[in-house]
Amino acid sequence: MSPLFSTDPPTNALVLSEQKRQRETLTLIASENYASPAVLEAAGTVYTNKYADGVPGHRDYPGCGPCDEIEELARQRLCALFGTEYANVQPYCGSIANSAVFLATLRPGDTLLSMSVEDGGHPTHGSPENLSGRLYPAVRYGVDPASGLIDEAEIAALAKKERPKMLICGASSYPRRIDFRAFAEIAGETGALCLADIAHVAGLIAAGVYPSPGGRIPLITTTTHKTLRGPRGGAVLCDATYAEAIDAAVYPGLQGGPLMHIIAAKAVCFAEAATAEFRGYADQVLTNATVLAKTLDGEGIGLATGGTDTHLMIADLEGIGLSGEEAERALEAAGICADRCPFPGRNEDYVRTSGIRFGTPAATSRGMGDEEMRAIGHLIATVLRKSGDPTTLAAVRAEVAALVSHMQRTTCVYLASLDGRT
Ligand code: DSN
């Protein structure tokens, strides 16, 4: 009997219930993944008991020797992974990492130039509903409505006109490569600071299958749990000149004590991401996305930009006559988790969208490859076409359950780490 079961049966039951959900359904949410058993183990260690406010060597509490060492290890591994001079691994999440960069480098009223949420950007890049947009007025760029692509010439013209203090690149729903070199040049020509938020593609960059902003863009933020496949959390990477200001912005600027157990898990994640096995994984994430996109295309389902060269794609629901919410609900009923999103270039909000986002990082962690992606593409098409037919949804759910159970037995070590719990 586990300690959790004997102490708190209701919570234990809910953990098992989430484990069952994760095992029996297919996750195509582009920002989700499965942390490895080693990452989960590190996240559950006694480091959770320790206060270590400050940075290694300069803490506000005694007894921080092992904390200093584990944080230094994580920092150095992260710098090596992305080729940057400095890193702060304390941010609790990506939003805090972005806020730390703003706090370290901007004053309230300074303007941002960033991608609009409607076209795939992130709310913490200056949306009016987010603190970032309240403190730092944002001018937004989008994608070309016809091609769905970021238009660097348009951004250069906007930057020249608006003279923002900071230019941000990075997105939550953009299926193509971001030209970090072009963003660095625009920032250089217009005197703007440049921030690359690589939360979505960090694992792909670490594996060398996606271009890196390292060495070009002086301020980089990321999360650690998406393609990077670590614990939930954030980090800032930067040139050494920003190190002190970033540290002070994270603590005491925005946070209290760092989550040392999560920093330990980040250290494990950064070591895993430096392996040949991880490079193979990232390569397969991209192959799987291409195969899934081609299958959807073959089924007559349109995709933003016509496809993908990342881990994600955005399907167009307009021709099918479904809203994003309706598609999301039907897919969930069929055992497939994918999230609705505004279709780029249509100026939609989240109330009624005509896009749905599919990503392959989690499915690839379960050992799925080309064959499974083709099968999944056909199942998605069936669900979208017959979303109102409960019999079809139940039949697809059974097929999905069989597929994920097969993968579970044959390849996936990730969800297996929870086996044996009662
Ligand atoms: N919420 C994340 C996503 O789903 O893309 C971004 O932070």
XYZ file of C-alpha atoms and ligand atoms in Angstrom:
429
model
C 0.000 0.000 0.000
C 1.474 3.384 -0.954
C 1.985 6.143 1.658
C -0.393 8.311 -0.351
C -3.091 5.650 -0.267
C -2.822 5.162 3.484
C -2.702 8.906 4.251
C -5.214 10.250 1.776
C -7.292 7.734 -0.181
C -9.345 10.382 -2.060
C -6.227 12.101 -3.404
C -4.665 8.750 -4.209
C -7.791 7.777 -6.117
C -7.615 10.998 -8.136
C -3.942 10.403 -8.960
C -4.841 6.944 -10.216
C -7.738 8.386 -12.136
C -5.456 10.878 -13.936
C -2.941 8.103 -14.579
C -5.697 5.986 -16.133
C -6.840 8.917 -18.266
C -3.299 9.516 -19.494
C -2.799 5.836 -20.261
C -6.074 5.207 -22.037
C -6.310 8.318 -24.172
C -4.148 9.809 -26.865
C -2.580 13.197 -26.148
C -2.091 15.366 -29.189
C -1.955 18.623 -27.218
C 1.169 20.204 -28.677
C 2.387 21.596 -25.354
C 2.084 18.374 -23.332
C 4.486 15.485 -22.894
C 5.390 12.672 -20.487
C 8.224 13.331 -18.044
C 10.577 10.359 -17.704
C 10.633 8.168 -14.584
C 13.934 9.816 -13.553
C 12.434 13.308 -13.903
C 9.361 12.263 -11.882
C 11.560 10.729 -9.213
C 13.709 13.866 -8.872
C 10.559 16.018 -8.678
C 9.341 13.912 -5.763
C 12.487 14.190 -3.642
C 13.243 15.817 -0.287
C 14.389 18.990 -2.031
C 10.745 20.010 -1.662
C 11.482 20.565 2.045
C 14.145 23.228 1.575
C 14.067 27.003 1.388
C 16.917 28.369 -0.731
C 15.949 31.948 -1.632
C 18.783 33.585 -3.543
C 21.260 32.080 -5.978
C 24.008 29.485 -5.434
C 26.566 30.860 -2.967
C 24.280 33.733 -1.908
C 21.261 32.290 -0.131
C 19.043 33.767 2.563
C 18.980 30.441 4.477
C 21.593 28.096 5.952
C 21.905 24.478 4.882
C 21.915 25.185 1.151
C 25.042 23.201 0.160
C 23.272 20.497 -1.895
C 20.817 23.100 -3.241
C 23.731 25.179 -4.514
C 25.233 22.159 -6.212
C 22.057 20.927 -7.849
C 21.119 24.410 -9.095
C 24.622 24.971 -10.468
C 24.468 21.587 -12.199
C 21.112 22.444 -13.782
C 22.335 25.902 -14.840
C 25.488 24.583 -16.464
C 23.671 21.789 -18.260
C 21.115 24.249 -19.617
C 23.782 26.703 -20.832
C 25.636 23.852 -22.563
C 22.429 22.639 -24.204
C 21.642 26.001 -25.807
C 25.079 27.588 -26.072
C 24.314 30.543 -23.827
C 26.515 32.314 -21.306
C 24.080 32.346 -18.403
C 20.858 30.731 -17.229
C 18.452 31.137 -14.347
C 16.570 27.884 -13.744
C 14.328 29.130 -10.937
C 11.235 30.471 -12.780
C 8.187 28.507 -11.681
C 6.808 28.657 -15.234
C 7.237 30.273 -18.632
C 5.068 33.267 -17.704
C 7.394 34.135 -14.825
C 10.410 33.680 -17.085
C 8.944 36.234 -19.516
C 7.990 38.610 -16.696
C 11.539 38.361 -15.321
C 12.994 39.458 -18.651
C 10.603 42.420 -18.775
C 11.296 43.412 -15.170
C 15.042 43.158 -15.720
C 15.178 45.179 -18.912
C 12.104 47.429 -19.304
C 10.277 50.178 -17.469
C 6.484 50.367 -17.305
C 5.292 52.164 -20.426
C 8.038 50.776 -22.656
C 6.523 49.162 -25.731
C 6.712 45.585 -26.987
C 6.393 44.332 -30.542
C 5.101 40.771 -30.403
C 2.914 38.214 -32.159
C -0.823 38.496 -31.551
C -2.588 35.681 -29.700
C -5.101 35.509 -32.554
C -2.303 34.471 -34.901
C -0.519 32.102 -32.521
C 1.322 34.307 -30.025
C 1.297 33.904 -26.242
C -0.757 36.063 -23.821
C 2.336 36.886 -21.726
C 3.872 38.717 -24.688
C 1.740 41.787 -24.101
C -1.937 40.817 -24.274
C -4.149 43.479 -22.676
C -5.632 40.804 -20.359
C -2.173 39.887 -19.071
C -0.048 41.974 -16.719
C 2.567 42.219 -19.485
C 0.156 44.173 -21.692
C -0.930 46.415 -18.838
C 2.630 47.392 -17.981
C 4.139 47.354 -21.456
C 1.826 48.444 -24.278
C 2.192 46.008 -27.149
C 2.078 46.547 -30.870
C 1.226 43.226 -32.502
C 2.336 41.525 -35.649
C 0.517 38.550 -37.117
C 0.809 36.184 -40.023
C 0.066 36.815 -43.660
C -3.642 35.831 -43.922
C -3.138 34.110 -47.280
C 0.005 32.087 -46.537
C -0.261 31.840 -42.747
C 3.425 32.730 -42.564
C 5.222 35.315 -40.463
C 6.209 38.175 -42.744
C 9.583 39.472 -41.535
C 9.453 42.444 -43.947
C 6.183 43.574 -42.353
C 7.697 43.207 -38.891
C 10.756 45.218 -39.946
C 8.489 48.002 -41.227
C 6.449 47.942 -38.001
C 9.609 48.053 -35.901
C 10.896 51.040 -37.866
C 7.586 52.845 -37.450
C 6.869 51.996 -33.809
C 10.413 51.804 -32.414
C 9.516 49.256 -29.694
C 11.816 48.832 -26.730
C 11.587 45.063 -27.124
C 10.935 42.779 -30.095
C 9.622 39.314 -29.146
C 9.669 36.231 -31.320
C 8.236 32.869 -30.359
C 4.737 31.432 -30.507
C 2.358 28.846 -29.113
C 0.693 27.968 -32.403
C 3.053 28.482 -35.318
C 3.789 25.407 -37.434
C 6.848 26.707 -39.286
C 10.412 27.622 -38.419
C 10.962 31.044 -36.905
C 13.817 32.946 -38.522
C 15.718 34.005 -35.394
C 18.433 35.610 -37.510
C 15.882 37.921 -39.155
C 14.428 38.922 -35.764
C 17.913 39.618 -34.373
C 18.671 41.808 -37.402
C 15.413 43.757 -37.119
C 16.084 44.368 -33.430
C 19.654 45.433 -34.183
C 18.577 47.842 -36.926
C 15.877 49.476 -34.817
C 17.661 49.571 -31.450
C 15.226 47.137 -29.798
C 16.077 44.491 -27.261
C 15.249 41.045 -28.566
C 13.600 38.190 -26.694
C 13.062 34.702 -28.099
C 10.446 32.644 -26.249
C 11.287 29.097 -27.301
C 8.904 27.329 -24.902
C 7.345 25.182 -27.622
C 10.428 24.260 -29.608
C 13.085 24.072 -26.872
C 13.433 20.286 -27.103
C 13.746 20.459 -30.882
C 16.445 23.118 -30.578
C 18.310 21.160 -27.908
C 18.294 18.151 -30.240
C 19.546 20.207 -33.175
C 16.503 19.636 -35.375
C 15.257 23.243 -35.254
C 17.303 26.475 -35.574
C 18.632 27.954 -32.350
C 18.457 31.588 -31.255
C 21.523 30.965 -29.038
C 24.384 33.306 -29.899
C 22.062 35.571 -31.906
C 19.381 36.663 -29.473
C 20.583 37.830 -26.061
C 17.448 37.005 -24.051
C 15.718 33.614 -24.302
C 12.909 32.137 -22.240
C 11.558 28.637 -22.184
C 9.401 26.175 -20.369
C 10.857 22.787 -19.491
C 7.868 20.483 -19.907
C 6.867 20.697 -23.568
C 9.172 19.285 -26.269
C 11.981 19.387 -23.678
C 10.076 16.677 -21.735
C 11.047 17.767 -18.227
C 9.106 18.854 -15.144
C 6.673 21.747 -15.348
C 8.680 24.945 -15.059
C 10.482 27.777 -16.784
C 13.966 29.175 -17.310
C 15.722 32.253 -18.658
C 18.867 32.000 -20.771
C 20.861 35.121 -21.494
C 24.112 36.849 -22.267
C 26.286 37.312 -19.167
C 25.627 41.061 -19.150
C 22.017 40.392 -18.146
C 22.789 37.763 -15.495
C 22.601 39.943 -12.414
C 19.474 41.785 -13.530
C 17.696 38.525 -14.435
C 18.585 36.920 -11.100
C 17.252 39.951 -9.204
C 14.083 40.013 -11.314
C 13.331 36.354 -10.576
C 14.080 36.715 -6.854
C 13.130 38.907 -5.106
C 11.472 40.632 -8.062
C 8.807 38.060 -8.815
C 9.218 34.888 -6.797
C 9.941 33.648 -3.317
C 11.876 30.469 -2.631
C 12.824 28.403 -5.659
C 11.218 24.964 -6.055
C 14.406 23.006 -5.464
C 12.784 19.624 -6.171
C 11.725 20.931 -9.589
C 15.204 22.347 -10.178
C 16.571 18.852 -9.441
C 14.126 17.453 -11.997
C 15.171 20.159 -14.490
C 18.792 19.040 -14.063
C 17.751 15.493 -14.995
C 15.749 16.748 -17.975
C 18.700 18.788 -19.298
C 20.969 15.731 -19.054
C 18.403 13.594 -20.878
C 18.007 16.233 -23.589
C 21.741 16.069 -24.329
C 21.658 12.375 -25.248
C 21.628 10.671 -28.633
C 18.374 8.968 -27.605
C 16.740 12.380 -27.207
C 18.011 13.520 -30.609
C 16.365 10.439 -32.119
C 13.185 11.245 -30.229
C 13.094 14.849 -31.487
C 13.731 13.707 -35.031
C 10.774 11.322 -34.773
C 8.578 14.115 -33.336
C 9.147 16.037 -36.577
C 8.684 12.996 -38.810
C 5.477 12.126 -36.990
C 4.143 15.660 -37.407
C 4.871 15.569 -41.129
C 3.164 12.187 -41.519
C 0.131 13.286 -39.505
C -0.132 16.528 -41.517
C 0.081 14.649 -44.828
C -2.557 12.180 -43.683
C -4.930 14.981 -42.670
C -4.249 16.743 -45.948
C -4.989 13.517 -47.822
C -8.293 13.368 -45.952
C -9.142 16.821 -47.302
C -8.550 18.646 -44.016
C -6.818 21.968 -44.645
C -3.863 23.044 -42.525
C -2.537 26.502 -41.716
C 0.493 27.172 -43.983
C -0.349 23.914 -45.766
C 1.519 21.727 -43.291
C 4.283 21.834 -40.731
C 7.988 21.710 -40.160
C 7.684 21.652 -36.383
C 5.983 19.430 -33.828
C 2.536 20.965 -34.401
C -0.067 21.765 -37.010
C -3.315 23.726 -37.068
C -6.265 22.147 -38.841
C -8.886 24.287 -40.537
C -12.414 23.392 -39.407
C -14.223 25.961 -41.519
C -14.820 23.605 -44.456
C -16.018 20.841 -42.125
C -18.527 23.189 -40.500
C -17.395 22.646 -36.913
C -16.172 25.148 -34.354
C -12.944 24.437 -32.498
C -14.917 23.736 -29.351
C -17.185 21.217 -31.097
C -14.195 19.448 -32.629
C -12.368 19.397 -29.294
C -15.417 17.868 -27.594
C -15.972 15.212 -30.262
C -12.297 14.228 -30.256
C -12.264 13.979 -26.470
C -15.307 11.710 -26.612
C -13.302 9.555 -29.015
C -10.311 9.417 -26.636
C -8.170 12.019 -28.438
C -7.087 15.186 -26.626
C -6.335 18.145 -28.885
C -7.034 21.800 -28.155
C -8.960 24.370 -30.162
C -7.171 27.523 -31.260
C -7.865 30.584 -33.355
C -7.136 29.854 -37.012
C -4.250 32.188 -37.913
C -5.155 35.159 -40.049
C -8.877 35.129 -39.166
C -8.747 37.373 -36.122
C -10.668 34.870 -33.981
C -10.816 34.761 -30.199
C -11.215 31.649 -28.050
C -15.010 31.969 -27.830
C -15.527 30.638 -31.329
C -12.514 29.370 -33.195
C -12.216 27.549 -36.489
C -8.878 25.927 -35.731
C -7.710 22.916 -33.777
C -4.072 22.241 -32.913
C -2.407 18.834 -33.097
C 1.077 18.069 -31.804
C 3.214 14.931 -31.740
C 5.626 15.268 -28.741
C 3.575 13.164 -26.296
C 2.555 10.476 -28.798
C 6.186 10.149 -29.868
C 7.245 9.657 -26.240
C 4.878 6.695 -26.199
C 6.846 5.137 -29.022
C 4.483 5.967 -31.852
C 5.849 6.303 -35.367
C 4.767 6.762 -38.977
C 2.311 3.879 -39.013
C 0.487 5.045 -35.885
C 0.410 8.628 -37.181
C -1.303 7.536 -40.367
C -3.874 5.570 -38.372
C -4.430 8.535 -36.041
C -4.863 10.932 -38.974
C -7.621 8.738 -40.410
C -9.301 8.433 -36.990
C -9.246 12.221 -36.540
C -10.840 12.692 -39.952
C -13.566 10.160 -39.093
C -14.351 11.961 -35.836
C -14.468 15.398 -37.426
C -16.777 14.199 -40.200
C -19.107 12.243 -37.911
C -18.822 14.311 -34.760
C -22.548 14.028 -34.044
C -22.659 10.231 -34.209
C -22.108 8.623 -30.767
C -21.635 5.153 -32.323
C -18.738 6.387 -34.466
C -17.160 8.206 -31.525
C -17.399 5.076 -29.358
C -15.880 2.941 -32.124
C -12.963 5.373 -32.550
C -12.506 5.473 -28.781
C -12.125 1.687 -28.771
C -9.564 1.894 -31.608
C -7.617 4.600 -29.769
C -7.644 2.527 -26.566
C -6.315 -0.491 -28.462
C -3.603 1.603 -30.114
C -2.346 3.241 -26.909
C -2.540 -0.012 -24.970
C -0.424 -1.702 -27.639
C 2.158 1.104 -27.461
C 2.110 0.885 -23.678
C 2.949 -2.788 -23.728
C 5.615 -2.552 -26.391
C 7.559 0.638 -25.943
C 6.561 3.309 -23.477
C 8.555 3.484 -20.269
C 7.171 6.851 -19.371
C 3.714 6.026 -18.142
C 4.965 2.678 -16.825
C 6.715 4.500 -13.990
C 3.391 4.719 -12.207
C 2.701 1.005 -12.523
C 2.218 -0.991 -9.389
C 0.471 1.756 -7.433
C -2.619 0.734 -5.583
N -0.405 26.883 -22.759
C 0.693 26.603 -23.641
C 0.242 25.978 -24.913
O -0.662 25.158 -24.855
O 0.775 26.268 -25.966
C 1.526 27.793 -23.876
O 1.989 28.256 -22.660
